[in-house]
Coordinates of C-alpha atoms in Angstrom, one line a residue:
X258 CA -1.0 14.9 -140.1
X259 CA -0.1 13.1 -137.1
X260 CA -2.8 15.6 -135.5
X261 CA -5.6 13.1 -137.3
X262 CA -6.6 10.5 -135.1
X263 CA -7.9 8.2 -137.8
X264 CA -4.4 8.7 -139.7
X265 CA -2.7 6.9 -136.4
X266 CA -4.9 4.4 -136.1
X267 CA -4.3 3.5 -140.1
X268 CA -0.8 4.2 -139.3
X269 CA -1.0 1.4 -136.0
X270 CA -3.0 -1.0 -137.8
X271 CA -0.8 -1.0 -140.7
X272 CA 2.4 -1.1 -138.9
X273 CA 1.2 -4.4 -136.8
X274 CA 0.0 -6.1 -140.1
X275 CA 3.6 -5.8 -141.4
X276 CA 5.2 -7.1 -139.1
X277 CA 2.8 -10.0 -138.9
X278 CA 3.3 -10.8 -142.5
X279 CA 7.0 -10.2 -142.3
X280 CA 7.3 -12.4 -139.4
X281 CA 5.5 -15.2 -141.4
X282 CA 7.6 -14.8 -144.5
X283 CA 10.6 -15.8 -142.0
X284 CA 8.8 -18.4 -140.1
X285 CA 7.1 -20.6 -142.7
X286 CA 10.1 -21.2 -144.6
X287 CA 12.6 -21.7 -141.6
X288 CA 10.0 -24.2 -140.5
X289 CA 9.9 -25.8 -143.6
X290 CA 13.8 -25.8 -143.9
X291 CA 14.6 -26.5 -140.1
X292 CA 11.7 -28.8 -139.1
X293 CA 10.6 -30.7 -142.0
X294 CA 13.8 -30.7 -143.8
X295 CA 12.4 -29.3 -147.0
X296 CA 14.7 -29.6 -150.2
X297 CA 15.9 -26.4 -152.1
X298 CA 12.5 -27.3 -155.0
X299 CA 10.3 -27.8 -151.9
X300 CA 11.6 -24.3 -150.4
X301 CA 10.8 -23.1 -154.1
X302 CA 6.8 -24.9 -154.3
X303 CA 6.4 -23.2 -150.7
X304 CA 6.9 -19.5 -151.7
X305 CA 5.6 -19.9 -155.0
X306 CA 2.2 -21.3 -153.2
X307 CA 2.4 -18.2 -151.0
X308 CA 2.8 -15.8 -153.6
X309 CA 0.5 -17.1 -156.2
X310 CA -2.6 -15.0 -155.5
X311 CA -0.9 -11.9 -156.3
X312 CA -1.0 -13.2 -159.5
X313 CA -4.5 -15.1 -159.2
X314 CA -6.6 -12.3 -157.0
X315 CA -4.9 -8.9 -157.5
X316 CA -6.9 -7.6 -160.4
X317 CA -10.3 -8.9 -158.3
X318 CA -9.3 -6.9 -155.1
X319 CA -8.8 -3.7 -157.0
X320 CA -12.3 -3.7 -158.3
X321 CA -13.6 -4.8 -155.0
X322 CA -11.5 -1.7 -153.3
X323 CA -12.9 0.9 -155.7
X324 CA -16.3 -0.3 -154.7
X325 CA -16.1 -0.6 -151.2
X326 CA -14.9 1.0 -148.0
X327 CA -11.2 0.1 -147.4
X328 CA -11.7 0.1 -143.7
X329 CA -14.3 -2.4 -143.9
X330 CA -11.8 -5.1 -146.4
X331 CA -9.0 -4.4 -144.2
X332 CA -10.3 -5.2 -141.1
X333 CA -11.8 -8.7 -142.6
X334 CA -8.3 -9.7 -144.2
X335 CA -6.5 -9.3 -140.5
X336 CA -9.2 -11.5 -139.1
X337 CA -8.7 -14.1 -141.8
X338 CA -4.7 -13.9 -141.4
X339 CA -5.0 -13.9 -137.6
X340 CA -7.6 -17.2 -137.6
X341 CA -5.3 -19.1 -140.5
X342 CA -1.9 -18.6 -138.4
X343 CA -3.7 -19.4 -135.1
X344 CA -5.0 -22.4 -136.7
X345 CA -1.5 -23.3 -138.1
X346 CA 0.2 -22.7 -134.3
X347 CA -2.1 -24.9 -132.8
X348 CA -1.6 -28.0 -135.7
X349 CA 2.2 -27.2 -135.1
X350 CA 1.7 -27.8 -131.5
X351 CA -0.2 -31.0 -131.8
X352 CA 2.6 -31.8 -134.3
X353 CA 0.2 -32.3 -137.1
X354 CA 1.6 -29.3 -139.2
X355 CA 3.2 -31.1 -142.3
X356 CA 4.2 -29.6 -145.4
X357 CA 0.5 -29.8 -147.4
X358 CA -1.5 -28.3 -144.8
X359 CA 1.9 -25.5 -144.3
X360 CA 1.4 -24.7 -148.2
X361 CA -2.7 -24.5 -147.2
X362 CA -1.2 -21.5 -144.9
X363 CA 0.5 -20.2 -146.8
X364 CA -1.9 -19.5 -149.9
X365 CA -4.5 -18.6 -147.4
X366 CA -2.2 -15.9 -145.6
X367 CA -1.1 -14.6 -149.3
X368 CA -4.4 -14.4 -150.3
X369 CA -5.8 -12.3 -147.7
X370 CA -2.4 -10.3 -147.9
X371 CA -3.3 -9.1 -151.6
X372 CA -6.5 -7.4 -150.5
X373 CA -4.9 -5.5 -147.8
X374 CA -2.5 -4.2 -149.6
X375 CA -4.1 -2.9 -152.1
X376 CA -6.7 -1.3 -149.7
X377 CA -4.5 0.1 -147.5
X378 CA -2.9 1.7 -150.4
X379 CA -6.2 3.2 -151.5
X380 CA -6.9 4.4 -147.8
X381 CA -4.5 6.8 -147.7
X382 CA -5.8 8.9 -150.7
X383 CA -9.3 8.8 -149.0
X384 CA -7.7 10.0 -145.7
X385 CA -5.5 13.0 -147.1
X386 CA -5.1 15.5 -149.2
X387 CA -3.0 15.1 -152.6
X388 CA -0.6 17.3 -151.4
X389 CA -0.1 14.8 -148.1
X390 CA 0.1 11.9 -150.1
X391 CA 4.5 12.1 -149.8
X392 CA 4.4 12.3 -146.3
X393 CA 1.8 9.8 -145.7
X394 CA 3.5 7.4 -147.6
X395 CA 6.7 8.1 -146.0
X396 CA 5.0 7.5 -142.7
X397 CA 3.4 4.2 -143.5
X398 CA 6.2 3.4 -145.2
X399 CA 8.6 4.1 -142.2
X400 CA 6.1 1.8 -140.1
X401 CA 6.4 -1.2 -142.9
X402 CA 10.2 -0.3 -142.0
X403 CA 9.9 -1.2 -138.2
X404 CA 8.5 -4.0 -139.2
X405 CA 11.1 -5.2 -141.3
X406 CA 13.4 -4.8 -138.2
X407 CA 11.6 -6.8 -135.6
X408 CA 9.5 -9.2 -137.9
X409 CA 12.7 -11.1 -139.3
X410 CA 14.5 -11.0 -136.3
X411 CA 11.5 -11.8 -133.7
X412 CA 10.8 -14.8 -136.0
X413 CA 13.8 -16.6 -136.5
X414 CA 15.3 -16.0 -133.1
X415 CA 11.5 -17.5 -131.9
X416 CA 11.8 -20.3 -134.4
X417 CA 15.3 -20.7 -133.0
X418 CA 15.1 -20.5 -129.5
X419 CA 11.7 -21.9 -128.8
X420 CA 9.8 -23.5 -131.7
X421 CA 7.9 -22.7 -134.9
X422 CA 4.5 -22.7 -133.8
X423 CA 4.9 -20.0 -130.9
X424 CA 6.7 -18.0 -134.0
X425 CA 3.7 -18.6 -136.1
X426 CA 1.5 -17.5 -133.4
X427 CA 3.3 -14.5 -132.8
X428 CA 2.3 -13.7 -136.5
X429 CA -1.3 -14.3 -135.7
X430 CA -1.3 -11.9 -132.5
X431 CA 0.2 -8.9 -135.0
X432 CA -2.9 -9.5 -137.0
X433 CA -5.2 -9.3 -134.5
X434 CA -3.8 -6.4 -133.3
X435 CA -4.2 -4.8 -136.9
X436 CA -7.6 -5.6 -136.5
X437 CA -8.7 -3.5 -133.3
X438 CA -6.7 -0.6 -134.3
X439 CA -8.0 0.0 -138.0
X440 CA -12.1 -1.4 -137.0
X441 CA -11.6 2.0 -134.7
X442 CA -11.0 4.3 -137.9
X443 CA -14.1 6.0 -137.6
X444 CA -14.1 8.8 -140.8
X445 CA -16.3 7.7 -143.6
X446 CA -14.4 7.2 -146.5
X447 CA -15.5 9.0 -149.7
X448 CA -15.9 6.2 -152.1
X449 CA -16.6 6.8 -155.8
X450 CA -20.0 7.3 -156.1
X451 CA -21.7 4.0 -157.8
X452 CA -24.4 4.1 -160.2
X453 CA -27.6 2.2 -160.0
X454 CA -26.3 -0.4 -162.7
X455 CA -22.7 -0.8 -161.9
X456 CA -20.4 -2.2 -164.9
X457 CA -19.8 -5.9 -163.9
X458 CA -15.9 -6.4 -162.5
X459 CA -14.5 -7.8 -165.8
X460 CA -15.3 -4.1 -167.1
X461 CA -13.8 -2.8 -163.8
X462 CA -10.7 -4.8 -164.2
X463 CA -10.2 -3.6 -167.9
X464 CA -10.7 -0.1 -167.3
X465 CA -8.0 -0.3 -164.8
X466 CA -5.7 -2.2 -167.2
X467 CA -6.2 0.5 -170.1
X468 CA -5.6 3.0 -168.0
X469 CA -2.3 2.2 -166.3
X470 CA -1.2 0.6 -170.1
X471 CA -2.2 4.1 -171.6
X472 CA 0.0 6.4 -168.8
X473 CA 4.0 5.9 -169.7
X474 CA 4.7 6.4 -166.2
X475 CA 2.6 3.5 -165.1
X476 CA 3.4 1.4 -167.8
X477 CA 7.3 1.7 -167.3
X478 CA 6.9 1.0 -163.4
X479 CA 4.6 -2.5 -164.3
X480 CA 7.8 -3.7 -166.5
X481 CA 10.4 -2.7 -164.2
X482 CA 8.8 -4.0 -161.4
X483 CA 8.1 -7.6 -163.2
X484 CA 11.3 -8.2 -163.9
X485 CA 12.5 -6.8 -160.7
X486 CA 10.3 -9.2 -158.6
X487 CA 10.8 -12.4 -160.7
X488 CA 14.4 -12.1 -159.8
X489 CA 14.2 -11.3 -156.2
X490 CA 11.5 -14.1 -155.8
X491 CA 14.6 -16.5 -157.1
X492 CA 17.1 -14.4 -155.2
X493 CA 15.3 -14.8 -152.2
X494 CA 14.7 -18.4 -152.4
X495 CA 18.7 -19.2 -152.7
X496 CA 19.2 -16.7 -149.9
X497 CA 17.1 -18.6 -147.5
X498 CA 19.0 -21.5 -148.7
X499 CA 22.7 -20.2 -148.6
X500 CA 22.5 -18.4 -145.2
X501 CA 21.6 -21.9 -142.9
X502 CA 23.4 -24.2 -145.0
X503 CA 26.5 -22.8 -147.0
X504 CA 27.2 -20.0 -144.3
X505 CA 26.2 -22.2 -141.2
X506 CA 24.0 -19.7 -139.6
X507 CA 21.6 -20.1 -136.6
X508 CA 17.9 -19.3 -137.1
X509 CA 18.7 -16.1 -135.0
X510 CA 21.8 -15.2 -137.5
X511 CA 19.3 -15.7 -140.1
X512 CA 17.0 -13.3 -138.6
X513 CA 19.0 -10.7 -137.6
X514 CA 20.8 -10.2 -141.1
X515 CA 17.3 -10.5 -142.8
X516 CA 16.1 -7.7 -140.1
X517 CA 18.7 -5.2 -141.2
X518 CA 16.8 -4.3 -144.0
X519 CA 14.3 -2.6 -141.8
X520 CA 16.7 0.3 -140.6
X521 CA 17.6 0.6 -144.0
X522 CA 14.1 1.1 -145.1
X523 CA 13.5 3.6 -142.4
X524 CA 16.1 5.6 -143.7
X525 CA 15.0 5.3 -146.9
X526 CA 11.2 6.6 -145.9
X527 CA 12.9 9.6 -144.9
X528 CA 15.5 9.9 -147.7
X529 CA 12.1 9.5 -149.9
X530 CA 10.4 12.7 -148.6
X531 CA 13.3 14.9 -149.1
X532 CA 15.4 13.6 -152.3
X533 CA 12.6 13.3 -155.3
X534 CA 11.6 17.0 -154.6
X535 CA 15.4 17.5 -154.8
X536 CA 17.1 15.7 -157.7
X537 CA 13.8 14.6 -159.9
X538 CA 11.6 11.8 -159.2
X539 CA 12.9 10.1 -162.2
X540 CA 16.4 10.2 -161.4
X541 CA 16.3 8.8 -157.7
X542 CA 14.3 6.1 -159.2
X543 CA 17.3 4.7 -161.6
X544 CA 19.8 6.0 -159.3
X545 CA 18.3 4.1 -155.9
X546 CA 17.6 1.2 -158.0
X547 CA 21.1 0.6 -159.3
X548 CA 22.7 0.5 -155.9
X549 CA 20.2 -1.4 -154.2
X550 CA 19.6 -4.0 -156.1
X551 CA 23.2 -4.3 -157.0
X552 CA 24.6 -4.8 -153.7
X553 CA 23.2 -8.4 -153.7
X554 CA 25.8 -9.4 -156.2
X555 CA 28.7 -9.6 -153.2
X556 CA 26.8 -12.0 -151.3
X557 CA 28.1 -14.9 -152.9
X558 CA 31.6 -14.1 -152.4
X559 CA 31.2 -14.5 -148.5
X560 CA 33.0 -17.4 -146.8
X561 CA 34.5 -17.9 -143.4
X562 CA 32.8 -17.7 -139.7
X563 CA 29.8 -15.8 -138.8
X564 CA 32.0 -13.0 -137.3
X565 CA 32.9 -11.8 -140.8
X566 CA 29.7 -13.3 -142.8
X567 CA 27.2 -11.5 -140.5
X568 CA 28.4 -7.7 -140.4
X569 CA 28.5 -8.2 -144.0
X570 CA 25.3 -9.4 -144.4
X571 CA 23.8 -7.1 -142.3
X572 CA 25.7 -4.3 -144.4
X573 CA 24.2 -5.8 -147.6
X574 CA 20.5 -6.0 -146.1
X575 CA 21.1 -2.1 -144.6
X576 CA 21.8 -1.0 -148.3
X577 CA 19.3 -3.2 -150.2
X578 CA 17.1 -1.9 -147.8
X579 CA 17.6 1.7 -147.7
X580 CA 17.8 2.3 -151.7
X581 CA 14.7 -0.2 -152.2
X582 CA 12.7 1.4 -149.9
X583 CA 13.5 5.0 -151.7
X584 CA 12.6 3.3 -155.1
X585 CA 9.2 1.8 -153.3
X586 CA 8.0 5.3 -151.6
X587 CA 9.0 7.3 -154.8
X588 CA 7.0 4.8 -157.4
X589 CA 4.1 4.7 -154.8
X590 CA 3.7 8.6 -154.9
X591 CA 4.0 8.5 -158.5
X592 CA 1.4 6.2 -159.0
X593 CA -1.1 7.8 -156.5
X594 CA -0.4 11.6 -157.9
X595 CA -1.4 10.6 -161.7
X596 CA -4.2 8.2 -160.8
X597 CA -7.9 9.7 -160.4
X598 CA -9.3 9.1 -156.9
X599 CA -12.0 6.5 -158.7
X600 CA -9.4 4.4 -160.0
X601 CA -6.5 4.2 -157.1
X602 CA -7.4 0.7 -156.1
X603 CA -7.7 -0.9 -159.7
X604 CA -4.6 0.8 -160.5
X605 CA -2.5 -0.4 -157.2
X606 CA -4.0 -4.1 -158.1
X607 CA -2.9 -3.8 -161.9
X608 CA 0.5 -3.0 -160.9
X609 CA 0.6 -5.4 -158.1
X610 CA -0.7 -8.5 -160.3
X611 CA 2.2 -7.2 -163.2
X612 CA 4.9 -6.7 -161.1
X613 CA 4.5 -9.5 -158.7
X614 CA 2.5 -11.8 -160.5
X615 CA 5.5 -13.3 -161.8
X616 CA 7.5 -13.9 -158.3
X617 CA 5.9 -17.7 -158.1
X618 CA 7.4 -18.6 -161.1
X619 CA 11.0 -16.5 -159.6
X620 CA 10.4 -18.8 -156.6
X621 CA 10.4 -22.2 -158.6
X622 CA 13.5 -20.7 -160.7
X623 CA 15.5 -19.9 -157.7
X624 CA 14.6 -23.6 -156.3
X625 CA 15.7 -24.9 -159.8
X626 CA 19.0 -23.0 -160.3
X627 CA 19.9 -23.8 -156.6
X628 CA 19.6 -27.7 -157.3
X629 CA 21.4 -27.2 -160.6
X630 CA 24.0 -25.1 -160.1
X631 CA 24.6 -24.5 -156.3
X632 CA 23.4 -22.0 -154.4
X633 CA 26.6 -19.1 -154.9
X634 CA 26.5 -19.3 -158.4
X635 CA 22.4 -18.9 -158.8
X636 CA 22.7 -15.9 -156.3
X637 CA 25.2 -14.3 -158.7
X638 CA 22.8 -14.9 -161.8
X639 CA 19.6 -14.1 -160.1
X640 CA 20.9 -11.2 -158.7
X641 CA 22.5 -9.7 -161.8
X642 CA 19.2 -9.9 -163.4
X643 CA 17.7 -7.7 -160.9
X644 CA 19.6 -4.7 -162.4
X645 CA 17.2 -4.9 -165.8
X646 CA 14.8 -3.2 -163.9
X647 CA 16.7 0.1 -163.8
X648 CA 17.7 -0.4 -167.0
X649 CA 14.4 -0.3 -168.1
X650 CA 13.7 2.7 -166.1
X651 CA 16.7 4.7 -167.6
X652 CA 15.7 3.9 -171.2
X653 CA 12.1 5.5 -170.4
X654 CA 10.6 8.5 -170.0
X655 CA 10.0 7.8 -166.2
X656 CA 13.7 8.6 -165.8
X657 CA 12.8 12.1 -166.8
X658 CA 10.1 12.9 -164.3
X659 CA 11.2 15.9 -162.5
X660 CA 10.7 17.6 -159.2
X661 CA 6.9 17.7 -159.7
X662 CA 4.7 15.0 -160.9
X663 CA 1.8 15.9 -163.0
X664 CA -2.1 16.0 -162.2
X665 CA -4.2 13.2 -162.4
X666 CA -7.2 12.9 -165.2
X667 CA -10.6 13.3 -163.6
X668 CA -12.4 10.3 -162.5
X669 CA -14.5 8.6 -164.9
X670 CA -18.3 9.3 -164.2
X671 CA -20.4 6.3 -163.1
X672 CA -20.3 3.9 -166.4
X673 CA -17.8 6.2 -168.6
X674 CA -14.9 4.8 -170.2
X675 CA -11.8 5.6 -169.0
X676 CA -10.8 6.7 -172.5
X677 CA -13.7 8.9 -172.6
X678 CA -12.6 10.6 -168.8
X679 CA -9.3 11.2 -170.9
X680 CA -10.9 12.8 -173.9
X681 CA -13.1 14.6 -171.6
X682 CA -10.0 16.1 -169.5
X683 CA -8.4 17.0 -172.7
X684 CA -11.6 19.1 -173.7
X685 CA -11.4 20.6 -170.4
X686 CA -7.8 21.7 -170.3
X687 CA -8.2 23.4 -174.0
X688 CA -8.4 27.5 -174.0
X689 CA -11.8 28.9 -174.3
X690 CA -12.7 31.6 -176.7
X691 CA -14.9 34.5 -176.0

C-alpha cells in the first residue's frame, strides 16, 4: 500500500489537514478564554458555532461527494480553510480579532471541514481494494493520531509563548501544505456512473438516510455516536475551563495534556489492525468504548500542583486516545465494508450528521452546567453520560459482529432506489434451478 504514490499523497495531505484542524480546535478556544476573557457561556457558544455545520451541511456534503471527485473537494476545502485562518491571523495581529470575528472564522472552518472529512473517507474506497480498507484506515487514522500529538501541543505552546495570531497562522500553514499534497494525486477516481437526468439532491440525501436506517449495524452506530458526541462536546467545554482555571495550568501545559491523546490514538490505530480480527469487531467496540469513555470519570478528583495533575491528565488522555481510536477505526471499517461504493459519501455524511449533529447542543449544555454546577460536578455528570454509548452498542446486534464483516449490497443503478437495489441483491443471491 505504501508503494502507491497517490495513497502516500493522500496520507500526507490528510495528516497536514488534521494537524491544522487539531491546532485550531485548541487555539481558538484558548484565544477566547485567555485573550478575550470569554466566560463559560461564551466558550460554549464558540464551540457550538464551530460544530453547527456538522448538523447543517453533512447530508449535502455526502450528496456532493458521491457525484464529484474527492480530490477536487479536498483541495478546495483546504484552500478555503487556509484563507479563513490566514485572514483571522492578520486581524489578530492588527488587534481586530474580537469574539464576533472569531465566531465567523470558527463557522467557516467548521463548514469546510465537514466537506473535507466526508471526502477523505470516501476517497480511500476509491483508491484501494476493499481487502485493504482496514490497513488503509489504520494508516490514515494513525496520521490523525500524529496530528493529535503535535496539534494541541503546538497550539497551546504558541498561544502561551508567542501570541494567538501566530498560533492561528500555524493552522493556516498546515492547510496550505495539505492543499499542495492532495492536488498532486494523479489517479482518476472511479466515481459512480451518472444518469442523463441525475436525481435531485434531496432524493440522493433520502437514499443515504434510508440505507443507513435500514442497516442494523449502521443504525446502531448512528445512535451510539450521537450519544457519545453529545456528551463528549459537553465534557470538552467543561474540560477546557477546568484545566486553566481550576487546575491553574498554563497554555503550554493544557496543550501538552491534550496532546497525550495523540500517542494513545497511534497505539489504538495499530491495535485496530489486529484486535477485531482476533476477538471480533463487536466485542472490541464495546470493550474499547467502556474503557475509553469511562476514564474521564477520574478527572474531577484531580487537585494539587501541576507536578501531580499533569502526569495524571497525560495518563487519562492517553487511555482515552488509545481506546477511542480503536473504536473509531473499527466503526469506520464496519461502515465502509457494508456500504456499496455509490453510497460511501452519503453513508459517511449521514452518520456524521446524526452522530455529531448534537455536538453544538452538547457544547451549550457544558457551558450552562459549568456556570450552574461548577466545573467538577459538571464534568462528572457529562462523563457519566458518555457511558450510555457503549451501553447502546452492547444491547444491539452490533455487539455480535464477528471476526469477518458482511459484504455490501450492490451499488444502485443510476436513478434506482436503494430498496430496489437491495431487492435485486436478494434475487441475485437466491439459488438457481437448472
